[in-house]
C-alpha positions as semicolon CSV with decimal commas, in nm:
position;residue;x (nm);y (nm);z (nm)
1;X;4,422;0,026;-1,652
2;X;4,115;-0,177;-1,731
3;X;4,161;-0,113;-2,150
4;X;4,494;-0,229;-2,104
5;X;4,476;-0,527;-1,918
6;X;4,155;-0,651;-2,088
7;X;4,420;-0,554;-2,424
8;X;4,711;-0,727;-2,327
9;X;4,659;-0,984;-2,059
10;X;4,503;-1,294;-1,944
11;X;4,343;-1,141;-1,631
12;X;4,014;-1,238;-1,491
13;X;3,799;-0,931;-1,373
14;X;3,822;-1,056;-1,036
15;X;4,232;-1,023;-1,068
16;X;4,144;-0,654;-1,215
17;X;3,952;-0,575;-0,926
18;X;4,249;-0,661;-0,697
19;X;4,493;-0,445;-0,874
20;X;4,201;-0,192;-0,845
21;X;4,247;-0,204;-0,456
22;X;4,593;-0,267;-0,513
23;X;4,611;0,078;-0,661
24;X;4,347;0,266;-0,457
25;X;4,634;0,158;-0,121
26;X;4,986;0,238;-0,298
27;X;5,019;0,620;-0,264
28;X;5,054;0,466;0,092
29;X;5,366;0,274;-0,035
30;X;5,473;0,505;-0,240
31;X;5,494;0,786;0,036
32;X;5,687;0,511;0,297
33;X;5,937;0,399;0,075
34;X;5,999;0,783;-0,103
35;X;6,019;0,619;-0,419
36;X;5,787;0,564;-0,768
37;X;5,591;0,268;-0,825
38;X;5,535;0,183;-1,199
39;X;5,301;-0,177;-1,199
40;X;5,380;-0,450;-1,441
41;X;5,203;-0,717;-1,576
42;X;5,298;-0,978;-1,811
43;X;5,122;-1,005;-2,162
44;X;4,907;-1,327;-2,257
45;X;5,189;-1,484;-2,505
46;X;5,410;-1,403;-2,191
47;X;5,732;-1,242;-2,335
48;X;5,677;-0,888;-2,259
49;X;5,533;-0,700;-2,003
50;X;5,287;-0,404;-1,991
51;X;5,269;-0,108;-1,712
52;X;4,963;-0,067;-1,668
53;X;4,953;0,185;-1,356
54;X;5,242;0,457;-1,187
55;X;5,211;0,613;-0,892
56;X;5,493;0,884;-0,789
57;X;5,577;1,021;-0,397
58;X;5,461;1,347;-0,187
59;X;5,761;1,260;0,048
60;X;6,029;1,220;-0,206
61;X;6,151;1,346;-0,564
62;X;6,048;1,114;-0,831
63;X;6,274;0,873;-1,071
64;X;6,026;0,919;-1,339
65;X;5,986;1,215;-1,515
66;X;5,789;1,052;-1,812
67;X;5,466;0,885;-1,784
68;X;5,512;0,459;-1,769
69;X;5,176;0,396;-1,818
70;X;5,074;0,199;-2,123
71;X;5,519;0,104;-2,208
72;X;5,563;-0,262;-2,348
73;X;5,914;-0,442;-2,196
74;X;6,059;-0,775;-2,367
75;X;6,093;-1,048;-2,084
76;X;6,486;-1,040;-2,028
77;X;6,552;-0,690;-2,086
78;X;6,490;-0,634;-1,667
79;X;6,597;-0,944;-1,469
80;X;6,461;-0,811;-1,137
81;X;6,051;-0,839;-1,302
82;X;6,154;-1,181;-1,433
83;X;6,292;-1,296;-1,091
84;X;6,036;-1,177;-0,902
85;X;5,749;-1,304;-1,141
86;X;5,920;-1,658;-1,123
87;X;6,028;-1,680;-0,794
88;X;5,754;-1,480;-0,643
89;X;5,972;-1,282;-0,396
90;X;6,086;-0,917;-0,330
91;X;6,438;-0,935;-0,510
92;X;6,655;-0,649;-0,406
93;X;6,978;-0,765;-0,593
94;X;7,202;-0,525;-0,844
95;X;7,355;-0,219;-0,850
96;X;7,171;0,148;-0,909
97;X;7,094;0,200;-1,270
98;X;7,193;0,548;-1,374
99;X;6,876;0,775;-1,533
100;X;6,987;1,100;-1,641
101;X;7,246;1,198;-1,492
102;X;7,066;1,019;-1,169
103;X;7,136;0,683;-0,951
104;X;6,769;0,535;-0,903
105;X;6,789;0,197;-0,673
106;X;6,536;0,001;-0,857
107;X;6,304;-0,299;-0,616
108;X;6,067;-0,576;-0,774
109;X;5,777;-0,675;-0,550
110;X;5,560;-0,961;-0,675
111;X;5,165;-0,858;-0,658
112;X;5,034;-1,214;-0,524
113;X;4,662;-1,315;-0,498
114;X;4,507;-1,636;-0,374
115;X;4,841;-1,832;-0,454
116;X;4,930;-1,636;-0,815
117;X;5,188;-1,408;-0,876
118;X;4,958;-1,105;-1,084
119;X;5,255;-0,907;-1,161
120;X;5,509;-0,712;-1,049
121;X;5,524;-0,352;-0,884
122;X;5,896;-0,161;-0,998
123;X;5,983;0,067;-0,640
124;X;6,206;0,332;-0,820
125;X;6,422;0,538;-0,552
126;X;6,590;0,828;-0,619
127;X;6,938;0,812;-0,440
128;X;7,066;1,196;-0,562
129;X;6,937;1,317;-0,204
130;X;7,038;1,004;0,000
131;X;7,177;1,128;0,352
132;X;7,155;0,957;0,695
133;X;6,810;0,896;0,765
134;X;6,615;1,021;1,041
135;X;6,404;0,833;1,291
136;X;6,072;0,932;1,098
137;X;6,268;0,833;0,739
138;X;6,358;0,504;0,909
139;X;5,978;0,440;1,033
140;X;5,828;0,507;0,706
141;X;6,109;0,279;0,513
142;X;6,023;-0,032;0,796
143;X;5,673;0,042;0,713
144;X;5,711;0,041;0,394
145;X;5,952;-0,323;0,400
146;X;5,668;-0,487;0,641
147;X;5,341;-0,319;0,341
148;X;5,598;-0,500;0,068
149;X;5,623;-0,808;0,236
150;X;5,233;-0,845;0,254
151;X;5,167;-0,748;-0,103
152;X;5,433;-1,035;-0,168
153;X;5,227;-1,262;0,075
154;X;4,905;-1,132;-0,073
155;X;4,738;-1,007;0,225
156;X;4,753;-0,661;0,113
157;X;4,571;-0,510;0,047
158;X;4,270;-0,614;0,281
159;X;3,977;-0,725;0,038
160;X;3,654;-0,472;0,044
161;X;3,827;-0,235;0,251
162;X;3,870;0,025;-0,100
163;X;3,981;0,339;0,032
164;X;3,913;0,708;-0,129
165;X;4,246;0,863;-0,146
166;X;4,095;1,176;-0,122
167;X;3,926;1,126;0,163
168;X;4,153;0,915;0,391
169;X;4,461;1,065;0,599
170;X;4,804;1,012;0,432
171;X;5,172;0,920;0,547
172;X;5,239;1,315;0,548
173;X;4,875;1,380;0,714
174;X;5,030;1,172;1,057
175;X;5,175;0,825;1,088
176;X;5,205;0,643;1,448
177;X;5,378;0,297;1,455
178;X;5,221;0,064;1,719
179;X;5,390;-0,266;1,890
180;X;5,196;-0,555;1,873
181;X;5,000;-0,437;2,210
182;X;4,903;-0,090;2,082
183;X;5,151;0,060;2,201
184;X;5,333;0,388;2,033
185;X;5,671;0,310;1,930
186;X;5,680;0,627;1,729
187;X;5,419;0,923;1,648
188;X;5,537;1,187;1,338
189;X;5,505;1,539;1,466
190;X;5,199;1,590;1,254
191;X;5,013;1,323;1,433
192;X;5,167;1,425;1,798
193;X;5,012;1,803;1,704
194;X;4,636;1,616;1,624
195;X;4,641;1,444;1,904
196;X;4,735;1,791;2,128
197;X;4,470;1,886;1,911
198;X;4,207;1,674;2,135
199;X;4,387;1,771;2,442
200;X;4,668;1,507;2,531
201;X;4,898;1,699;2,735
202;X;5,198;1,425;2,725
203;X;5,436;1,232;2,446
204;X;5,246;1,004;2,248
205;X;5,536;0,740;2,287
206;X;5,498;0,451;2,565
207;X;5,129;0,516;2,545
208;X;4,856;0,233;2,474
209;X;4,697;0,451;2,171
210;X;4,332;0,286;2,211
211;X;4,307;0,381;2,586
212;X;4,430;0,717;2,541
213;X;4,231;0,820;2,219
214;X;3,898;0,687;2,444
215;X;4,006;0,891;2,752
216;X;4,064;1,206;2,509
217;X;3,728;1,116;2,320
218;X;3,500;0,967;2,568
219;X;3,188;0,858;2,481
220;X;2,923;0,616;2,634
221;X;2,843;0,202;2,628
222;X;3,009;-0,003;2,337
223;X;3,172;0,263;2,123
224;X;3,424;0,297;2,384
225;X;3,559;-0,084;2,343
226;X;3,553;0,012;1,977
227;X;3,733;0,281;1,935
228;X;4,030;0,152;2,156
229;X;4,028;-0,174;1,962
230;X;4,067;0,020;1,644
231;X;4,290;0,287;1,759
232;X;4,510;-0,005;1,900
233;X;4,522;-0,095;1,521
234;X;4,357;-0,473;1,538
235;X;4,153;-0,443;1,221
236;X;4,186;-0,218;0,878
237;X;3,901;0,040;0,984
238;X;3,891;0,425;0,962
239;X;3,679;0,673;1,241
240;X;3,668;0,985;1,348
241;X;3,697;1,083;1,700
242;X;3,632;1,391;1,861
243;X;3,709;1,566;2,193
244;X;3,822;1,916;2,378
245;X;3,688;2,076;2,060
246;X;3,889;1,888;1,801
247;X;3,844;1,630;1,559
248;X;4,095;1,389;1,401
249;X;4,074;1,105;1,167
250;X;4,237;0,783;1,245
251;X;4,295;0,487;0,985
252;X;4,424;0,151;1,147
253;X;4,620;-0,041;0,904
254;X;4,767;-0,435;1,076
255;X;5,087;-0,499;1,016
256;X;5,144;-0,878;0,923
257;X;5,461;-0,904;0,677
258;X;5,527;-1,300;0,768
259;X;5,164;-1,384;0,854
260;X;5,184;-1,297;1,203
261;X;5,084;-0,946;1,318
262;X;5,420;-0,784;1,465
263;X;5,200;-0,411;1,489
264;X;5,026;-0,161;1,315
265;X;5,021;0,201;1,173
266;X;4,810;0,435;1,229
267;X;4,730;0,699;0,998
268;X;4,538;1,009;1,130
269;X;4,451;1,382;1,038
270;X;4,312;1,680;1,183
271;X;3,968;1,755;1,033
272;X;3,870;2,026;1,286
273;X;3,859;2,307;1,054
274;X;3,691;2,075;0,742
275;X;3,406;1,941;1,012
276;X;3,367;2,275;1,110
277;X;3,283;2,447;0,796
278;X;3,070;2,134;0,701
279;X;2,855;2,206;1,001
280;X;2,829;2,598;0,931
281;X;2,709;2,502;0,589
282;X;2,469;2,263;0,714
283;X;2,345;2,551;0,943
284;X;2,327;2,775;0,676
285;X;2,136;2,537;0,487
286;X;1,897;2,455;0,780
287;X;1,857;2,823;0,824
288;X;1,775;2,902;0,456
289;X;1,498;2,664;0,429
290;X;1,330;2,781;0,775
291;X;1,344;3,117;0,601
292;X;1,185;2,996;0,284
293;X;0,957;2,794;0,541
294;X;0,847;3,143;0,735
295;X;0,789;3,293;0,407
296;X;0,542;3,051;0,299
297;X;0,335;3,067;0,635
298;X;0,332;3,473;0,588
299;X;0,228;3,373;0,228
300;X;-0,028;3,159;0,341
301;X;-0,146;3,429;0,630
302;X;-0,132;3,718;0,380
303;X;-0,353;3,502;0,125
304;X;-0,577;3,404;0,441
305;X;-0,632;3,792;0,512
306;X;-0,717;3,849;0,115
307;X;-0,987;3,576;0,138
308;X;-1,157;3,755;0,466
309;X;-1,150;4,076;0,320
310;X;-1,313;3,926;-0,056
311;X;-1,571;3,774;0,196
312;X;-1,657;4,119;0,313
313;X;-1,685;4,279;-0,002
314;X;-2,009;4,393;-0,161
315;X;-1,874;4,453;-0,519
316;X;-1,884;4,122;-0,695
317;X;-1,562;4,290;-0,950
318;X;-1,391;4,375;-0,605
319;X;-1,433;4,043;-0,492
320;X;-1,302;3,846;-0,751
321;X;-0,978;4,089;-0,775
322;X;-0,938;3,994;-0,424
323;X;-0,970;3,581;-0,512
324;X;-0,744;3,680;-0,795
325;X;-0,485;3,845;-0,537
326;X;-0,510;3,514;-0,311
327;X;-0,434;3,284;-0,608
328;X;-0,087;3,462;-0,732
329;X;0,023;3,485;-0,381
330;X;-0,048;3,122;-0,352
331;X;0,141;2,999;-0,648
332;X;0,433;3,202;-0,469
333;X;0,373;3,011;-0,127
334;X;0,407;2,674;-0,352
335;X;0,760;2,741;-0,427
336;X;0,906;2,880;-0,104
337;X;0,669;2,540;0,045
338;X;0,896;2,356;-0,217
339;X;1,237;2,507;-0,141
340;X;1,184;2,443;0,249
341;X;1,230;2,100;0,187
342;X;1,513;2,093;-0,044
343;X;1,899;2,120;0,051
344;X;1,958;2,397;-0,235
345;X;1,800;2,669;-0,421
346;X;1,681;2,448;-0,706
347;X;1,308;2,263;-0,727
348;X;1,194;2,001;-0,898
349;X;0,893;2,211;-1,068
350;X;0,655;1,945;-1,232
351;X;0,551;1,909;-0,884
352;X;0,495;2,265;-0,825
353;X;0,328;2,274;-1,183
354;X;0,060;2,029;-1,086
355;X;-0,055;2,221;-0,757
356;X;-0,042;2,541;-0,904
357;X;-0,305;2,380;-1,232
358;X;-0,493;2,200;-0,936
359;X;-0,523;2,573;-0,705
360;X;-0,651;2,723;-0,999
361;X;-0,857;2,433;-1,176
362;X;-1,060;2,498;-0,808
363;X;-1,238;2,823;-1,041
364;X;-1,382;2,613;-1,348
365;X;-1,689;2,725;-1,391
366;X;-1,813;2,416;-1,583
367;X;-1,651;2,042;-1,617
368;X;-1,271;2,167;-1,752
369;X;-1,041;1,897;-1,746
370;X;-0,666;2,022;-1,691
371;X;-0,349;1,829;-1,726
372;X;0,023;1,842;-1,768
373;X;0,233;1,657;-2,020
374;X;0,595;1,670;-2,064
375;X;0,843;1,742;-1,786
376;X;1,002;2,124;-1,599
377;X;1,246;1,935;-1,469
378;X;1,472;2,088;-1,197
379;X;1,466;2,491;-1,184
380;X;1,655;2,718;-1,022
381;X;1,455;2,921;-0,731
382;X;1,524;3,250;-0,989
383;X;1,329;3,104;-1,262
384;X;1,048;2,872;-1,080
385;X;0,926;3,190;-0,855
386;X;0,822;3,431;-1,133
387;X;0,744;3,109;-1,374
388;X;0,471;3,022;-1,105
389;X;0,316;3,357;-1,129
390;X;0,336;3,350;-1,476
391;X;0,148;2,965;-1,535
392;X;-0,075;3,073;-1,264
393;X;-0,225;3,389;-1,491
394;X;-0,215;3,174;-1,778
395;X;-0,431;2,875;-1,617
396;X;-0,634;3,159;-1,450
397;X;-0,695;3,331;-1,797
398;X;-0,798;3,029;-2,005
399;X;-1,057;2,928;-1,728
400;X;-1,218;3,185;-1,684
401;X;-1,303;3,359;-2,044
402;X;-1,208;3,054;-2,267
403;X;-1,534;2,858;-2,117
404;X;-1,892;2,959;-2,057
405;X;-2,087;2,864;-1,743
406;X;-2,138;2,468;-1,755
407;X;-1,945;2,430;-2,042
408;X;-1,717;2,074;-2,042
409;X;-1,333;2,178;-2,235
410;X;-1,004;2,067;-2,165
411;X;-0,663;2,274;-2,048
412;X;-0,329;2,088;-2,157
413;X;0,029;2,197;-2,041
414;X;0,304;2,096;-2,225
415;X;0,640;2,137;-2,107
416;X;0,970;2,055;-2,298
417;X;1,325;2,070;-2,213
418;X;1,594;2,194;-2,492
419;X;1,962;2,144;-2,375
420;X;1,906;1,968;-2,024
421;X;2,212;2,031;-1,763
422;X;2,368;2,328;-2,005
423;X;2,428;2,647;-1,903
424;X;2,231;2,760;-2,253
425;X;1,935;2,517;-2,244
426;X;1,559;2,644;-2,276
427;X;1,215;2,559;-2,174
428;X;0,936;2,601;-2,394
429;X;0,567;2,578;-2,255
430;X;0,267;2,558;-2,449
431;X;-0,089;2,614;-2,280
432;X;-0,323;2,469;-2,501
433;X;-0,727;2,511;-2,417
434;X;-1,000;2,424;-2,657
435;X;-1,229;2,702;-2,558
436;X;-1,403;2,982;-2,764
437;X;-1,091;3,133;-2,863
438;X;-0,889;3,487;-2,896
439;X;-1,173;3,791;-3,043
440;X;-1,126;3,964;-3,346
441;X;-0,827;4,199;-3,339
442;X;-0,674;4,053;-2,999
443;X;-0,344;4,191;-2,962
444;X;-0,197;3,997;-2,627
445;X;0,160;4,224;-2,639
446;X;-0,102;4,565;-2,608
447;X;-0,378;4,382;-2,387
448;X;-0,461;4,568;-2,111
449;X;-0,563;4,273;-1,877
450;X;-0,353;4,278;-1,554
451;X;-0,306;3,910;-1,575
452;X;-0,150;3,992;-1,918
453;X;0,059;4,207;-1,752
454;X;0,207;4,021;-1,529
455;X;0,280;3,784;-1,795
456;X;0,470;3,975;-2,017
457;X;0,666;4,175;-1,716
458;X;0,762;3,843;-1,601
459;X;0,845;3,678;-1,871
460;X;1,015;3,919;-2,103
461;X;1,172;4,126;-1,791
462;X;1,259;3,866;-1,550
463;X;1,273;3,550;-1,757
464;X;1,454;3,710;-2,046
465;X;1,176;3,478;-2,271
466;X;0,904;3,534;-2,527
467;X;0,591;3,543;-2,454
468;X;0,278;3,509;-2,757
469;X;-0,085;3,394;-2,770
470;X;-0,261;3,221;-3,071
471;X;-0,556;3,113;-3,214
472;X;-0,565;2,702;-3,205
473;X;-0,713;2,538;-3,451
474;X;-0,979;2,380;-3,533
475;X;-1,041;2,621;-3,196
476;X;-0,929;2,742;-2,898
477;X;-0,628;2,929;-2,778
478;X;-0,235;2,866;-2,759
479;X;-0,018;3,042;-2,578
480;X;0,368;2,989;-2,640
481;X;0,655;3,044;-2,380
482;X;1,018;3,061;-2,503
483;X;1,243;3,130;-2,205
484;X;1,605;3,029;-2,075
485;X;1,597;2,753;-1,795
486;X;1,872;2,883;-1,592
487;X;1,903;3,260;-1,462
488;X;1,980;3,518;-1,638
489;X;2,302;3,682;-1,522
């Protein structure tokens, strides 16, 4: 809508933004009158006109089988647009036009804002299934005269009140018609069923629909008074209300066709079922991160055990194994810490990255300086677990036999991101340290260091990445990570 309006009119953006609202309303209109809605607006040289928007009905079969959208119309060729550009009213006037086989009672409604006639909404009816209307047919098709006459009027629809289609109840959803006191004139089987739903034992008809949704859905102080002025349809609002173990939504929408409010409808919809999964997955949620929380603090306990027992130890080897042990169950405590606090399995790792490098920078044995450029990014919990472990060994490594006793260095992480939100994207980490270097003959894929290990266990088993180690020049070490940054199925 915007290309083509910017393309063919002379519309200010604030005249696009009511059409916007326009638009995000007339599934409502569509539904209440059973017919299509094509919207037209005339060009800038002003002898054609442009559709720039069609809408089609859930209640009714449509009179459009073809999309509208984008169709150019001389000025003359459809006298009901011209009359009710010009003369700014609904015109009704002619007889059916035939499409296909197909009698289609065709309505022009001026759009009208601040004084000036926009453009023109088509109402396309399909008469093939005309029969005598029932009492619900004959509420939505008032309804649908009184929405008209305000869109004529320009007081619909209400400015900042946008509505999400998705989200709001529809004609179909439950419709109530209210007098200009609030009171029910008519309630649609759907929305008599919601509001059994809450636990209204009686007809909805003859009752004052504020007071009755606040006795079903009591609650305390000013909400009360709120909830029966909007129920009683006063202002354009939506709420939810719950009570006797349901919940319905309830949009009020005033009903003012000559200026003067006559009534209102009231959409509403039974969410019961929708709230109620939302709150088991918000449970479920909750109770995943207090397990990822109770893993951390045995973690935490289990590393706190390992650090008594290295105290204890005699051997000065057996201790340090021991120190060893507390670090990689530490770097594992970092990420279930991390995934307590988040509302899926995914972390945001540089954080984790730079308190795993600080946990182990705590073993320099001289003045090291370590530091992390470049960016994880978000990680899955399947890939930031065992990546942990893995940078932990790493860091560990370099510190302790890159540097002698005393000895000032420097350990740089680099992390960069190859094909960031794809399924196929990769991470590649360099650890860069500008110690003594690899010996002669160092082969890291047949090392028999434990650290080592781990590293290539994790990271060629679980990671489904390379792993290598190389000498740095002028000297030092590198060692190169190549591994995917989303599971591996």
């Amino acid at each position: 809508m915007n290309d083509l309006v910017r393309q063919h009119t002379a519309l200010s953006e604030t005249d696009l933004e009511w059409l916007h609202l326009l638009v995000s309303e007339w599934q409502l209109l569509s539904d209440l009158s059973f017919a299509d809605l094509v919207l037209w607006v005339p060009t800038l040289d002003g002898t054609r006109y442009v559709s720039v928007a069609q809408m089609r009905p859930n209640t009714g079969p449509t009179s459009y089988q073809d999309d509208m959208v984008g169709h150019l119309v001389p000025r003359g060729r459809r006298p009901l647009l011209d009359a009710a550009l010009d003369e700014g009213r609904i015109v009704r006037e002619g007889d059916p036009e035939w499409r296909e086989e197909v009698p289609v009672r065709v309505e022009s409604i001026p759009v009208r804002r601040e004084g000036r006639v926009l453009g023109v909404i088509a109402r396309n009816t399909n008469l093939l299934t005309v029969r005598t209307p029932s009492r619900l047919e004959l509420t939505y098709l008032q309804s649908a005269s009184d929405l008209a006459q305000m869109i004529a009027a320009g007081s619909f629809p209400f400015p900042g009140q946008q509505v999400d289609m998705d989200a709001s109840p529809r004609a179909g959803d439950g419709l109530m018609r209210l007098d200009a006191d609030g009171v029910v004139t008519y309630a649609s089987p759907n929305a008599l069923s919601a509001y059994h739903r809450l636990g209204l034992a009686a007809d909805l008809v003859g009752q004052h629909l504020g007071t009755t949704t606040s006795e079903l859905a009591p609650t305390r102080g000013p909400v009360d008074e709120a909830i029966v002025k909007l129920a009683s349809g006063w202002a354009p609002r939506e709420t939810e209300v719950e009570g006797n173990g349901g919940v319905i939504q309830l949009r009020a929408i005033p009903l003012k066709p000559k200026g003067v409010r006559i009534g209102s409808l009231v959409l509403c919809r039974d969410v019961t079922e929708l709230r109620r999964r939302e709150r088991e997955l918000i449970t479920k949620d909750a109770t995943i991160r207090e397990i990822h929380h109770r893993v951390k603090n045995n973690l935490q306990t289990v590393a706190a055990l390992l650090r008594l027992q290295a105290r204890r130890m005699d051997s000065e080897g057996g201790r340090e194994a021991l120190n060893e042990a507390v670090r990689r169950v530490g770097s594992i405590a970092i990420v279930h810490e991390t995934l307590s606090q988040n509302l899926d399995e995914r972390v945001e790792f540089d954080e984790i990255a730079d308190r795993v490098i600080a946990m182990v920078a705590e073993i320099s044995p001289g003045k090291v300086q370590c530091r992390r450029t470049g960016r994880f990014g978000i990680l899955d919990a399947e890939v930031a677990t065992p990546l942990s472990m893995v940078l932990t060994e790493i860091l560990q490594n370099a510190l302790e036999h890159a540097f002698t006793q005393g000895e000032g260095g420097r350990v740089e992480v680099s992390a960069t991101r190859t094909g960031s939100g794809r399924a196929d994207g990769r991470l590649l980490i360099t650890v860069f340290d500008d110690g003594c270097g690899l010996p002669e003959g160092f082969d890291p894929q047949r090392a028999g260091n434990l650290g080592l290990q781990i590293v290539r266990t994790l990271v060629e088993g679980e990671l489904g990445g390379t792993f290598d180690m190389l000498r740095a020049e002028p000297r030092g070490t590198k060692v190169v990570l190549d591994i995917p940054a989303s599971p591996q199925k």
